[in-house]
Short mmCIF file of C-alpha atoms in Angstrom, two decimals:
data_model
loop_
_atom_site.label_atom_id
_atom_site.label_comp_id
_atom_site.label_asym_id
_atom_site.label_seq_id
_atom_site.Cartn_x
_atom_site.Cartn_y
_atom_site.Cartn_z
CA UNK A 16 0.35 15.09 -0.78
CA UNK A 17 3.08 16.29 -3.02
CA UNK A 18 4.51 12.80 -3.87
CA UNK A 19 1.23 10.98 -3.96
CA UNK A 20 1.03 11.12 -7.85
CA UNK A 21 4.63 9.84 -8.33
CA UNK A 22 4.17 7.24 -5.69
CA UNK A 23 1.01 5.97 -7.14
CA UNK A 24 2.42 5.77 -10.86
CA UNK A 25 5.34 3.89 -9.61
CA UNK A 26 3.39 1.27 -7.76
CA UNK A 27 0.92 1.00 -10.72
CA UNK A 28 3.90 0.37 -13.14
CA UNK A 29 5.51 -1.90 -10.84
CA UNK A 30 2.34 -3.92 -10.61
CA UNK A 31 2.21 -4.14 -14.47
CA UNK A 32 -1.08 -2.33 -14.55
CA UNK A 33 -2.43 0.45 -17.01
CA UNK A 34 -4.39 3.24 -15.64
CA UNK A 35 -7.52 1.53 -17.03
CA UNK A 36 -6.72 -1.59 -14.96
CA UNK A 37 -6.21 0.37 -11.82
CA UNK A 38 -9.42 2.31 -12.32
CA UNK A 39 -11.47 -0.67 -12.88
CA UNK A 40 -10.20 -2.16 -9.50
CA UNK A 41 -11.15 0.87 -7.52
CA UNK A 42 -14.34 1.84 -9.36
CA UNK A 43 -13.26 5.20 -11.03
CA UNK A 44 -12.35 6.32 -14.62
CA UNK A 45 -8.95 6.17 -16.29
CA UNK A 46 -8.93 9.82 -16.29
CA UNK A 47 -9.38 10.02 -12.54
CA UNK A 48 -6.15 7.88 -12.07
CA UNK A 49 -4.52 10.19 -14.61
CA UNK A 50 -5.47 13.16 -12.32
CA UNK A 51 -4.23 11.54 -9.28
CA UNK A 52 -0.80 10.65 -10.80
CA UNK A 53 -0.57 14.25 -12.31
CA UNK A 54 -1.50 15.55 -8.76
CA UNK A 55 -4.46 17.44 -10.13
CA UNK A 56 -6.84 15.62 -7.83
CA UNK A 57 -6.50 13.90 -4.32
CA UNK A 58 -8.36 10.49 -3.62
CA UNK A 59 -11.01 10.33 -0.92
CA UNK A 60 -10.11 8.40 2.19
CA UNK A 61 -12.17 5.44 0.89
CA UNK A 62 -10.25 5.42 -2.42
CA UNK A 63 -6.88 5.78 -0.74
CA UNK A 64 -7.59 2.82 1.47
CA UNK A 65 -8.52 0.75 -1.74
CA UNK A 66 -5.17 1.71 -3.39
CA UNK A 67 -3.28 0.81 -0.16
CA UNK A 68 -4.97 -2.58 -0.04
CA UNK A 69 -4.32 -3.21 -3.82
CA UNK A 70 -0.61 -2.29 -3.54
CA UNK A 71 -0.20 -3.73 -0.10
CA UNK A 72 1.27 -0.76 1.29
CA UNK A 73 0.28 1.69 3.93
CA UNK A 74 -1.62 4.76 3.50
CA UNK A 75 1.19 6.66 4.97
CA UNK A 76 3.35 5.32 2.34
CA UNK A 77 1.04 6.39 -0.54
CA UNK A 78 0.79 10.05 1.11
CA UNK A 79 4.62 10.26 1.13
CA UNK A 80 4.61 10.31 5.12
CA UNK A 81 6.71 6.92 5.25
CA UNK A 82 9.60 6.83 2.93
CA UNK A 83 10.00 2.95 2.82
CA UNK A 84 7.05 0.91 1.20
CA UNK A 85 6.40 -1.12 4.14
CA UNK A 86 4.44 -4.12 2.74
CA UNK A 87 0.98 -4.78 4.53
CA UNK A 88 0.77 -8.42 5.35
CA UNK A 89 -2.67 -9.67 4.90
CA UNK A 90 -3.42 -11.98 8.02
CA UNK A 91 -7.33 -11.68 7.75
CA UNK A 92 -7.88 -15.37 7.00
CA UNK A 93 -5.41 -16.71 9.80
CA UNK A 94 -6.39 -18.20 13.03
CA UNK A 95 -5.78 -16.13 16.20
CA UNK A 96 -2.95 -18.69 17.33
CA UNK A 97 -1.33 -18.28 13.77
CA UNK A 98 -1.43 -14.53 14.22
CA UNK A 99 0.15 -14.84 17.63
CA UNK A 100 2.96 -17.08 16.31
CA UNK A 101 3.61 -14.47 13.53
CA UNK A 102 3.82 -11.70 16.08
CA UNK A 103 6.05 -13.61 18.28
CA UNK A 104 8.41 -14.55 15.18
CA UNK A 105 8.48 -10.76 14.34
CA UNK A 106 9.40 -9.74 17.74
CA UNK A 107 12.13 -12.42 17.85
CA UNK A 108 13.49 -11.15 14.54
CA UNK A 109 13.41 -7.42 15.72
CA UNK A 110 15.26 -8.26 18.82
CA UNK A 111 17.89 -10.40 16.77
CA UNK A 112 18.40 -7.33 14.38
CA UNK A 113 19.05 -5.04 17.47
CA UNK A 114 21.51 -7.18 19.06
CA UNK A 115 23.18 -8.25 15.74
CA UNK A 116 23.07 -11.79 16.72
#
């Protein structure tokens, strides 16, 4: 988790949050956020998931495994038919991009 601290700080700043704001959202103290950003502590899996949800990124991105911040799309309140439509649309776009059409 070498990059975690830098990635967290960058996401926090992009979101316009202070360390205190972020700490309140995940239920820790401001100093814990500071420790994370300085890479002096690592978050628990539960905190990591909370952070990913707040910034709408994957945990792999937060951990520096993925280099692109693939935004996570929240589809939790959609009907099953709407989710199927989104999946179909995404697949159509992928195919379009592969073929260049």
